[in-house]
Structure formats: C-alpha cells, structure tokens
mmCIF file of C-alpha atoms and ligand atoms in Angstrom:
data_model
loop_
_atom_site.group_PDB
_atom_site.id
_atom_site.type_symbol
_atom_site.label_atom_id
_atom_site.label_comp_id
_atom_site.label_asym_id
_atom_site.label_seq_id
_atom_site.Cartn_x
_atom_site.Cartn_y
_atom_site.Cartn_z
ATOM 1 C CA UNK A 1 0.096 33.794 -22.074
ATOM 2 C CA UNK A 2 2.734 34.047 -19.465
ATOM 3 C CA UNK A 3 5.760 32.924 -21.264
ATOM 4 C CA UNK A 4 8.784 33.510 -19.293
ATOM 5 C CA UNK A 5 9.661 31.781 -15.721
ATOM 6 C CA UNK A 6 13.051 33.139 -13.465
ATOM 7 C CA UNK A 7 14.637 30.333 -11.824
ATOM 8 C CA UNK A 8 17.022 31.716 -8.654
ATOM 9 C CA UNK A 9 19.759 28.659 -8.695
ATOM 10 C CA UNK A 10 22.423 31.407 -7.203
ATOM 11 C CA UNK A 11 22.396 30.143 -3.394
ATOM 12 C CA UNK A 12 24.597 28.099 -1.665
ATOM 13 C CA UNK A 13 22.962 25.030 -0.679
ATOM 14 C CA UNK A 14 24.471 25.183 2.753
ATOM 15 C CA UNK A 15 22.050 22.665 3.843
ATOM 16 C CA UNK A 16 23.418 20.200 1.730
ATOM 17 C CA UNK A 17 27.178 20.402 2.456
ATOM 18 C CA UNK A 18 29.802 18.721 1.668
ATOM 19 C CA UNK A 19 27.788 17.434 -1.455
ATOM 20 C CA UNK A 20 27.064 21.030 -2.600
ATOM 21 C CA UNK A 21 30.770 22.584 -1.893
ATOM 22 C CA UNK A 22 31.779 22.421 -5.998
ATOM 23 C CA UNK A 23 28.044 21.096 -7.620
ATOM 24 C CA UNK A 24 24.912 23.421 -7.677
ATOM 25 C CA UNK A 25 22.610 21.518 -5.243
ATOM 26 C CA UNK A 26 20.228 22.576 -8.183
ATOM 27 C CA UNK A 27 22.028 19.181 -9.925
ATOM 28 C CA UNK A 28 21.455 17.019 -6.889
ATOM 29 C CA UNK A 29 19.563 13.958 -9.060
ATOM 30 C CA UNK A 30 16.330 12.960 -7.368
ATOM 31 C CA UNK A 31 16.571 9.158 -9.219
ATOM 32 C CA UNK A 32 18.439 10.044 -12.172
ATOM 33 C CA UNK A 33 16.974 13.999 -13.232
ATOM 34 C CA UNK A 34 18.846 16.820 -11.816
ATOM 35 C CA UNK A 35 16.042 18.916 -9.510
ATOM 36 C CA UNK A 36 16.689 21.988 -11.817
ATOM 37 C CA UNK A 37 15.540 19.975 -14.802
ATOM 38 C CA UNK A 38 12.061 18.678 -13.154
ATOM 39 C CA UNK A 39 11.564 22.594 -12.518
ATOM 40 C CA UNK A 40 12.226 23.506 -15.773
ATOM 41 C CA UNK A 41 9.794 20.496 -17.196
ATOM 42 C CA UNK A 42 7.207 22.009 -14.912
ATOM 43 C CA UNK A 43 7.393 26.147 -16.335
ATOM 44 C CA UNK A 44 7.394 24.320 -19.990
ATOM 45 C CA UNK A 45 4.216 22.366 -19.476
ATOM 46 C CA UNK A 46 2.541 25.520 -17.928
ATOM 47 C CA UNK A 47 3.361 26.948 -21.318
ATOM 48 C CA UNK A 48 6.708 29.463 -19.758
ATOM 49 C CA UNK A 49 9.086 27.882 -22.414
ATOM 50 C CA UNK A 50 11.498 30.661 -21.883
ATOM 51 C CA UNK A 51 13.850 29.855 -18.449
ATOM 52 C CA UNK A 52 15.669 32.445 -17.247
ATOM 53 C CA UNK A 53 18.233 31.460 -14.995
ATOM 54 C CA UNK A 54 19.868 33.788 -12.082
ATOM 55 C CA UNK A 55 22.894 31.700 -11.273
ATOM 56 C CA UNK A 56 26.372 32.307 -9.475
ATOM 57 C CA UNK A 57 29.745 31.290 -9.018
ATOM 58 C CA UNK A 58 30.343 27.450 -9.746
ATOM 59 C CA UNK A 59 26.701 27.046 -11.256
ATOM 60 C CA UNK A 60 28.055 25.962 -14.687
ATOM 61 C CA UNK A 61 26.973 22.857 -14.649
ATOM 62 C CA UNK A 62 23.867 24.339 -14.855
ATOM 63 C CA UNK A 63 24.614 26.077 -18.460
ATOM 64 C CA UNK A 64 26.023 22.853 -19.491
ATOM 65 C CA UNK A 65 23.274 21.089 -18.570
ATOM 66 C CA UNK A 66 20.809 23.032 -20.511
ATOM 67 C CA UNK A 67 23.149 22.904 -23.779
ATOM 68 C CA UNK A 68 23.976 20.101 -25.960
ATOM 69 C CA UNK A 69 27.036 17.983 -25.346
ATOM 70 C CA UNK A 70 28.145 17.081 -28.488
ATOM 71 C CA UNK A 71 30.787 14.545 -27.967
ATOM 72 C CA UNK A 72 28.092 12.632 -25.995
ATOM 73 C CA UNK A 73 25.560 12.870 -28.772
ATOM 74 C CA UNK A 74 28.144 11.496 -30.995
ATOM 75 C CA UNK A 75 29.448 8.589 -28.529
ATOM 76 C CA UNK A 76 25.790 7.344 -27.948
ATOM 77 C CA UNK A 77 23.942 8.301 -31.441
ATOM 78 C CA UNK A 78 22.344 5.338 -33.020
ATOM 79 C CA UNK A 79 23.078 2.890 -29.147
ATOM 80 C CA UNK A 80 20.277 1.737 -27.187
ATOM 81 C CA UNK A 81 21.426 4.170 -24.586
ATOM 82 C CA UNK A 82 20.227 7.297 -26.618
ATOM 83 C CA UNK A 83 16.617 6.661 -24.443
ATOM 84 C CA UNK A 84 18.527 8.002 -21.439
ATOM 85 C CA UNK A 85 19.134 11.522 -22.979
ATOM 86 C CA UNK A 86 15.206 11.570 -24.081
ATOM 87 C CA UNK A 87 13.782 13.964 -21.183
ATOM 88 C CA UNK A 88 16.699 16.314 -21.576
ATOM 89 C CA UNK A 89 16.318 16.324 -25.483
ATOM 90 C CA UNK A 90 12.425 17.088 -25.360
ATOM 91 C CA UNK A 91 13.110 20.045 -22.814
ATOM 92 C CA UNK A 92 16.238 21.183 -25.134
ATOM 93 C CA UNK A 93 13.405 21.397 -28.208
ATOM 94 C CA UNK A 94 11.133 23.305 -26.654
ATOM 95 C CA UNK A 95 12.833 25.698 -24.528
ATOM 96 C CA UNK A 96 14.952 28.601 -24.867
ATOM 97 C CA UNK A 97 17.604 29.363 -22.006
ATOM 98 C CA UNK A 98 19.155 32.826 -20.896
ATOM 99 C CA UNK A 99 21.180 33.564 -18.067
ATOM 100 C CA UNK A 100 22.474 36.340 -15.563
ATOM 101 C CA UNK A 101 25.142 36.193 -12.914
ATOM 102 C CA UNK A 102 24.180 37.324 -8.912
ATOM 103 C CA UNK A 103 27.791 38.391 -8.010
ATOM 104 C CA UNK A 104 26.819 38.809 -4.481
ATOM 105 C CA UNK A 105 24.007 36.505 -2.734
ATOM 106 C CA UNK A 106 21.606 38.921 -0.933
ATOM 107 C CA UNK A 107 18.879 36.865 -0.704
ATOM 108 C CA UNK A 108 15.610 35.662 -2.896
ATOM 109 C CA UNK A 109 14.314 39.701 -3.429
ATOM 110 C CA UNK A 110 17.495 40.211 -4.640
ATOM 111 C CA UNK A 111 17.793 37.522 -7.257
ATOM 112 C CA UNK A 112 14.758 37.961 -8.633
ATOM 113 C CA UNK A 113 16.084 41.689 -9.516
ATOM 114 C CA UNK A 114 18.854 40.516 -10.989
ATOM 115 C CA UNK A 115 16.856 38.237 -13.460
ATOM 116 C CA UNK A 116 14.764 41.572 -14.342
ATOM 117 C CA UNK A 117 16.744 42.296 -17.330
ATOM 118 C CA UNK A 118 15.840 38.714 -18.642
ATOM 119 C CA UNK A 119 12.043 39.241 -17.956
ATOM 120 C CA UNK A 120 11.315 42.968 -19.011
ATOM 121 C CA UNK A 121 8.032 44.343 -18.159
ATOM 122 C CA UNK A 122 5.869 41.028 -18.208
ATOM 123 C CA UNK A 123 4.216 38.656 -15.742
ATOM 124 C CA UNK A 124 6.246 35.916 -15.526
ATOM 125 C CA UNK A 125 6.792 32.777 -13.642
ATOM 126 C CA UNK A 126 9.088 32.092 -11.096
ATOM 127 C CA UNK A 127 9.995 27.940 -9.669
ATOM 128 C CA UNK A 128 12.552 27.424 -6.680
ATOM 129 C CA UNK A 129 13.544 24.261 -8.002
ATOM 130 C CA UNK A 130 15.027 22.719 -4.506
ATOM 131 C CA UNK A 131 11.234 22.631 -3.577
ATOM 132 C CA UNK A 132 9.858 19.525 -6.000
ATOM 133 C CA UNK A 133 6.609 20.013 -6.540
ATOM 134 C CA UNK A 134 4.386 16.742 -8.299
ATOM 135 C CA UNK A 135 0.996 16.298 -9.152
ATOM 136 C CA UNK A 136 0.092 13.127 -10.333
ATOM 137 C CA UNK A 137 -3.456 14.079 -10.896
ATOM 138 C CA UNK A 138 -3.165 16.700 -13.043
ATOM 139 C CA UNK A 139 -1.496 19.879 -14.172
ATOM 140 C CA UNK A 140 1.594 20.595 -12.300
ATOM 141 C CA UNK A 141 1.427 23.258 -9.693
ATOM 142 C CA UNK A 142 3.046 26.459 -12.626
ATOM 143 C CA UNK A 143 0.333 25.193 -14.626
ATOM 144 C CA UNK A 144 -2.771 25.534 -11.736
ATOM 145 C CA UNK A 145 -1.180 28.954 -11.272
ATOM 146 C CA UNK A 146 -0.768 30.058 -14.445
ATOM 147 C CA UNK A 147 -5.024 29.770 -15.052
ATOM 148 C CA UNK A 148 -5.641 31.254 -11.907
ATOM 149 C CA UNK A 149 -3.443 34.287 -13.216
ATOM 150 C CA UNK A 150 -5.928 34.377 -16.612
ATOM 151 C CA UNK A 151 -8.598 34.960 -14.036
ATOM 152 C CA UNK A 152 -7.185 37.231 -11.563
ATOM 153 C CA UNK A 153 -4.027 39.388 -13.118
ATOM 154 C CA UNK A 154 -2.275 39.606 -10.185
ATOM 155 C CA UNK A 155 0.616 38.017 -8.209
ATOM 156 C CA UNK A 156 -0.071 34.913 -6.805
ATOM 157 C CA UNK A 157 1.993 32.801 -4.410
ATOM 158 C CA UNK A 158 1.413 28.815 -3.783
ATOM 159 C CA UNK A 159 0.868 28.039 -0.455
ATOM 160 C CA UNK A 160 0.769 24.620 1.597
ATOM 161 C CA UNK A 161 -0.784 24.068 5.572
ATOM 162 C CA UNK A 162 2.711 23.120 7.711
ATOM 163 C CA UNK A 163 2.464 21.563 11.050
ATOM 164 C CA UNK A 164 2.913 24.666 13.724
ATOM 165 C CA UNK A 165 6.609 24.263 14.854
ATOM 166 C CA UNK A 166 7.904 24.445 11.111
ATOM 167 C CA UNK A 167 6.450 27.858 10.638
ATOM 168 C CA UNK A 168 9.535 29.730 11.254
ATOM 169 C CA UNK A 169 10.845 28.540 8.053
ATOM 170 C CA UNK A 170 8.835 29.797 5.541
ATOM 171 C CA UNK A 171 7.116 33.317 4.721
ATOM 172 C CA UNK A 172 3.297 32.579 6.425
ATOM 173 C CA UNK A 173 0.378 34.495 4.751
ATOM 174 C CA UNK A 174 -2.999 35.438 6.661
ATOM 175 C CA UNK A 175 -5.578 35.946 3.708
ATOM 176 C CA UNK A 176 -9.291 36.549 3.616
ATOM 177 C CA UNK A 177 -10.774 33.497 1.950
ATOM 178 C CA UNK A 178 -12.338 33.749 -2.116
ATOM 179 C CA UNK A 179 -12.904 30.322 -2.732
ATOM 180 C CA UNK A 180 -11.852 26.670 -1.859
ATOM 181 C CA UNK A 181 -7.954 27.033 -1.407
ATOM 182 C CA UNK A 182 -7.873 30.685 -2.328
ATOM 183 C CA UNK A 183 -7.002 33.693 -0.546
ATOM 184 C CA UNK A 184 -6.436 37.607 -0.688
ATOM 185 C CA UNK A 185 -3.233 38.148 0.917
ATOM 186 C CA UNK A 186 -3.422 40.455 3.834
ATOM 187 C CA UNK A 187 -0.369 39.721 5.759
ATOM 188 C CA UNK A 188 2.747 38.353 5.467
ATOM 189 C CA UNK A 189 5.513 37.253 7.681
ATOM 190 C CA UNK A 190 8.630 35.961 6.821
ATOM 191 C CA UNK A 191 9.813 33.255 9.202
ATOM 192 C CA UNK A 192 7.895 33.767 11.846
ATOM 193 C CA UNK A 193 8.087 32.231 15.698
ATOM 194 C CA UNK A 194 4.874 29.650 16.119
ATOM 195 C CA UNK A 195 3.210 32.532 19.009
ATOM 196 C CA UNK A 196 3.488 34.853 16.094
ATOM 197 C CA UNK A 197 2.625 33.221 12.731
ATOM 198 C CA UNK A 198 -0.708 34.873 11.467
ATOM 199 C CA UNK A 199 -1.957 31.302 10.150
ATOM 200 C CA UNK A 200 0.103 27.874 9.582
ATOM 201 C CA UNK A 201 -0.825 28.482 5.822
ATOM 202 C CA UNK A 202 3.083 28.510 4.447
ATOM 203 C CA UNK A 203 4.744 30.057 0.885
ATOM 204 C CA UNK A 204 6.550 27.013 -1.292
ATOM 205 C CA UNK A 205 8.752 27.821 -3.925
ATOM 206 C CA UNK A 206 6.033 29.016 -6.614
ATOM 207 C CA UNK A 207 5.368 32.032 -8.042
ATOM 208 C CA UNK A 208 3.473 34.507 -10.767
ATOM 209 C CA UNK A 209 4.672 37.686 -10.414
ATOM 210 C CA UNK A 210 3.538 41.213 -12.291
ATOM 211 C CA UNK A 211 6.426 42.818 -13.391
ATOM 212 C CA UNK A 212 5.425 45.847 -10.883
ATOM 213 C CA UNK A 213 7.256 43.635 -8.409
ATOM 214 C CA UNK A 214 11.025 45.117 -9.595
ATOM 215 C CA UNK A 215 10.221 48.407 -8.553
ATOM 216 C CA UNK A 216 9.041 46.952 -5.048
ATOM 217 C CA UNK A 217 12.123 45.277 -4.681
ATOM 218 C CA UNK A 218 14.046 48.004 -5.305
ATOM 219 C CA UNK A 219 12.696 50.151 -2.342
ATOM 220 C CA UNK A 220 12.577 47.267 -0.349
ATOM 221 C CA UNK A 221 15.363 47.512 2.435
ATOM 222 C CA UNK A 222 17.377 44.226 3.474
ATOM 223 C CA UNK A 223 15.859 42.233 6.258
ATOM 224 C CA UNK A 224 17.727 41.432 9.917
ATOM 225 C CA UNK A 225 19.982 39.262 8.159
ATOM 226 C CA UNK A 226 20.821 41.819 5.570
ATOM 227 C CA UNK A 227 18.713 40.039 2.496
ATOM 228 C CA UNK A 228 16.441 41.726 0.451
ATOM 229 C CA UNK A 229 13.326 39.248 1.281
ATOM 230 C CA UNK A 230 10.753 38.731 -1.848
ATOM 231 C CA UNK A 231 8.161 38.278 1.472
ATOM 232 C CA UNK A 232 8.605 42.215 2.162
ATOM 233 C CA UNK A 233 8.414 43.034 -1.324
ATOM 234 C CA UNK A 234 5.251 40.623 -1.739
ATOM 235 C CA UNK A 235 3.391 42.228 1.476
ATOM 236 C CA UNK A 236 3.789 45.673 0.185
ATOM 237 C CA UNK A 237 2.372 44.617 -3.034
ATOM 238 C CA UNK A 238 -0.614 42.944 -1.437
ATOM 239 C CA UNK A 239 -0.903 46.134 0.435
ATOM 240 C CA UNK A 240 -0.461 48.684 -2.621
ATOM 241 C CA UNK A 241 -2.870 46.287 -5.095
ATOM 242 C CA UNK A 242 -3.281 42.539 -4.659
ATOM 243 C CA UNK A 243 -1.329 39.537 -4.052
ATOM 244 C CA UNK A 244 -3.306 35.649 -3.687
ATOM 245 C CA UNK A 245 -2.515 32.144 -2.544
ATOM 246 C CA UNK A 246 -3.398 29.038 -3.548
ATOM 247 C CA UNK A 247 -3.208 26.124 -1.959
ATOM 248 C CA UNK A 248 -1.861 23.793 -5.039
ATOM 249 C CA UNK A 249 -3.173 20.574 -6.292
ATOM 250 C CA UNK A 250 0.100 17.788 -5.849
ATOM 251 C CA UNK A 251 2.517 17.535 -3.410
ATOM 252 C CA UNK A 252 5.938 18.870 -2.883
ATOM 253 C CA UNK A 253 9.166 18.104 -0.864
ATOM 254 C CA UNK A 254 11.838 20.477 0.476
ATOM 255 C CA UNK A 255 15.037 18.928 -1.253
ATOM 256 C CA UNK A 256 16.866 21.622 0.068
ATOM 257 C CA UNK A 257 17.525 20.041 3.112
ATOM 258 C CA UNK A 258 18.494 16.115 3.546
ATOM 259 C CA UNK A 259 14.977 14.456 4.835
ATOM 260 C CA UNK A 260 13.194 15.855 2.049
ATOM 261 C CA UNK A 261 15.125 15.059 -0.542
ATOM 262 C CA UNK A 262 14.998 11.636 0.714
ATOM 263 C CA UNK A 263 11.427 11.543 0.604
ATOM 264 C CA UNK A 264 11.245 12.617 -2.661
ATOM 265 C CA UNK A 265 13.944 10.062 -4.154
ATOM 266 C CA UNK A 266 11.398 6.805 -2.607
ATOM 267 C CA UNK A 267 8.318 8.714 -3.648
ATOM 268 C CA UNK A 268 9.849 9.529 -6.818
ATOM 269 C CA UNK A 269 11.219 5.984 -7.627
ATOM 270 C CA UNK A 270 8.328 4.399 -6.476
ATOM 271 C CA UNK A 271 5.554 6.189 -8.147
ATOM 272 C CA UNK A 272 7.326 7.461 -11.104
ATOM 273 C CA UNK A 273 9.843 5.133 -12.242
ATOM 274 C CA UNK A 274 7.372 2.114 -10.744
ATOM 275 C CA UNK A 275 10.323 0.949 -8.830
ATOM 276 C CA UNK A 276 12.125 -0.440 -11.789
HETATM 277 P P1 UTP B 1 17.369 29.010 0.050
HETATM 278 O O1 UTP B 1 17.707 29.772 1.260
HETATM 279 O O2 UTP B 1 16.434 27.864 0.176
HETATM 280 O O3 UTP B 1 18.638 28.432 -0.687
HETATM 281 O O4 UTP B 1 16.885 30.019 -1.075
HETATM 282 P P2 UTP B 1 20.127 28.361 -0.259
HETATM 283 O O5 UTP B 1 20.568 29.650 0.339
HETATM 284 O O6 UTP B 1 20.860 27.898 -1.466
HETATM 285 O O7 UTP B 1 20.078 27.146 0.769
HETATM 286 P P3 UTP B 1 20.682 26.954 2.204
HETATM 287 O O8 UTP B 1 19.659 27.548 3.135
HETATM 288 O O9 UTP B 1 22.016 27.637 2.233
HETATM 289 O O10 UTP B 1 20.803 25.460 2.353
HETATM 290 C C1 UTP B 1 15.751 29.810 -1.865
HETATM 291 C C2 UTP B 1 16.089 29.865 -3.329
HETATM 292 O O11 UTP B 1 16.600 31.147 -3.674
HETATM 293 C C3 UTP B 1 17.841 31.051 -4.337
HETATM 294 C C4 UTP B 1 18.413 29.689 -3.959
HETATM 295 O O12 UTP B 1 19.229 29.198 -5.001
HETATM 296 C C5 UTP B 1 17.144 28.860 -3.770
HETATM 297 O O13 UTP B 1 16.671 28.314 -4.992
HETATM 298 N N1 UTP B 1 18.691 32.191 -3.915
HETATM 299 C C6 UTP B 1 18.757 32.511 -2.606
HETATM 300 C C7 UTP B 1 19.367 32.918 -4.864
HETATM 301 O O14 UTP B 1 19.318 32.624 -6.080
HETATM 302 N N2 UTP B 1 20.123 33.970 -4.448
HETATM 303 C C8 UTP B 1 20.218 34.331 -3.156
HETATM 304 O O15 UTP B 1 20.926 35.327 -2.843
HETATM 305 C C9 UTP B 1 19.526 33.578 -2.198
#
C-alpha cells in the first residue's frame, strides 16, 4: 500500500573522512554491496518499489549506480562474471528511481522536505541507509513497519534500547506502552545528555511518515545547530495526532561511523556470504 520510500544520501559523511571526501559514504561496500543498495533492497521487499533519492553535490555515483552501465553489460554479457551484477539487476527490474538535489545541507527535517515533491501527498517510507538494518528471521525492519502502518495509519519511527552513555546521539522517545515493543510517542528529545534522556529507548534510521509531516517541517524552526531536526517535527506530530515506535525485529549497525561499519562487514561476511 505504501509505495514510495525517500532516501536522504545528501550529508557529508564527516565521520568517515578521508574515504568519504569525493565518494558518497552511501557507496561505502559492506563486503561487496554499496550500503545504499542494501537500503534500497529493504523499501523493495516491503513493497516501496519507488526510491526517491534526496542527494547533493558529488552523490553521482549514486545515479550511476542505480542506472545501467552499458559498456559493462556488454564487456561481461554471456562471461561467468555476469552473476556478480545479479543483485543490482533484480533491484534495477523492479524499481523505479527519481531524484532531487539539497543545495544546502540543513539537516534530516530539511531533506526530507526537499524529497516532498517526489512523494506528493502519500505515506511513504523513509531508510537512512548508513544505519544497516538485517533480519535474518524474517521480514526486514521497512517491511515490520509497513504492517504495523495497515493497522495504525500513523507515523511510526523504529526504535532500538542503547546502553545509557550513547543516548546523546540519537533522538530518545518516552512512549506509553500498547503492546510488546510498541509505544505511543509522548516525548521526544533529540540528542539528549544521559541525566536528561526520557528513556534509553533510541530512533534508528527507519521511518513511515504521513504526508502531514511537510507542513510540520515547514513551521519547524532550525535547532541549536541551525538544522531543521525531523525529531522536532516528529514530537509536534505526536503531540497534534499520533506518532509510534517499534522496537524492530533484526539487528542493525551504525555504518556511519568506523566501528560499526566494521561490525557489520564480519557479521555480514560471516552470516551472509558464509565466509566464502
Ligand atoms: P547523519 O548526520 O548521520 O549523516 O545524517 P552525515 O551528516 O552524512 O554524517 P556525519 O555525521 O557528517 O558523519 C543522517 C542521514 O541524513 C542525511 C545523511 O545523508 C544521512 O543519511 N542528511 C543529513 C541529508 O540528506 N541532508 C542533511 O542536510 C543532513
């Protein structure tokens, strides 16, 4: 039902300098798949088989990546090597790919306004791909979402428990409990000290949003450090109608900074490739 997903690839990676200076960190391979690509295999399975990509200056690669090389196709075509350009064929076949350019990088809230003329006025999706989120169980975390939006029709943000002293780095919900791993959002903090975190219960980079969310944004003023924060937009949403959280099935690993996308290449290699 929810067919589109907005995927912000416009930052700068600072965290991941000097590899990120001239490559979107979006492209960083975690064994041999560029991050961007596992997001985008993620919104397809959950059905969201249009991407729409908010991207920036020196993202290309991007683009190029999610277009068909045809002097490749021709080099390789009928080679035992054509297996290696399988996953990116499948994803090629089944989704469609827009893009709009952030010219100035004013945070998360502000991206996700700038992909509103690729969404319209629909629920849609929305994957920060530098978090890598797996589920070897079962339906990938967009997926688990995506159902719990069928039931509730409202915004919904993942969320994941973080040890205490790394709560300052994400946007921490307090939320009245539903059911097992589900909450009604009351509160919302982004980056908060550990003395004043409501909860240790943390946002990852997943997201349903109701198209309502646009005109939030654009009323929402920029934070301290002069970005419009989706957290502010989110919390005045919850407080206006209703926002949830749920606390996904799977795991997921930061690969926006160094030790996490470490983590991810072993578990990734390990579990998914067997190891070779
Ligand atoms: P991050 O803060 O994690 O990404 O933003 P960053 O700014 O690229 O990384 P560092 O902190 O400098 O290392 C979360 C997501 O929002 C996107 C980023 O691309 C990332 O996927 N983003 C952030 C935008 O698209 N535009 C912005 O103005 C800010």
């Amino acid at each position: 039902m929810i067919k589109k997903c907005l995927f912000p690839v416009a930052g700068y990676g600072t965290r991941f300098l000097p590899a990120t200076k001239s490559m979107p960190k979006e492209m960083l391979p975690v064994v041999n798949k560029p991050l961007v690509q596992y997001g985008v295999e993620e919104a397809i399975e959950a059905g969201m088989t249009t991407c729409a990509m908010v991207t920036g200056r020196g993202k290309r690669a991007i683009a190029d990546h999610f277009d068909i090389n045809y002097e490749l196709e021709h080099q390789i075509q009928g080679t035992g090597k054509e297996i290696y350009l399988e996953s990116i064929r499948n994803v090629l076949d089944q989704g469609t790919f827009t893009m709009v350019r952030q010219r100035e990088m004013k945070g998360l809230g502000h991206a996700i306004l700038t992909g509103e003329s690729l969404i319209g006025n629909e629920p849609f999706g929305v994957i920060l791909s530098d978090d890598l989120c797996i589920n070897p169980e079962g339906d990938g975390v967009l997926a688990q979402m995506a159902a719990l939006y069928r039931q509730f029709r409202c915004s919904i943000v993942a969320i994941q428990e973080v040890p205490e002293d790394e709560v300052h780095k994400y946007g921490v919900i307090a939320g009245e409990p539903m059911k097992e791993g589900l909450y009604r959002v009351e509160s919302m903090v982004e980056k908060p000290s550990k003395e004043d975190a409501p909860s240790n219960l943390a946002i990852i980079g997943r997201y349903i949003l109701t198209p309502d969310i646009f005109d939030i944004i654009r009323t929402t003023e920029p934070g301290a450090n002069g970005e419009i924060q989706l957290t502010d937009a989110l919390m005045k949403q919850a407080q206006m109608g209703c926002v949830m959280a749920y606390k996904f099935k799977g795991r997921r690993f930061d690969c926006g900074s160094v030790p996490g996308f470490v983590e991810a290449t072993n578990y990734v290699f390990e579990n998914i490739y067997g190891g070779y």
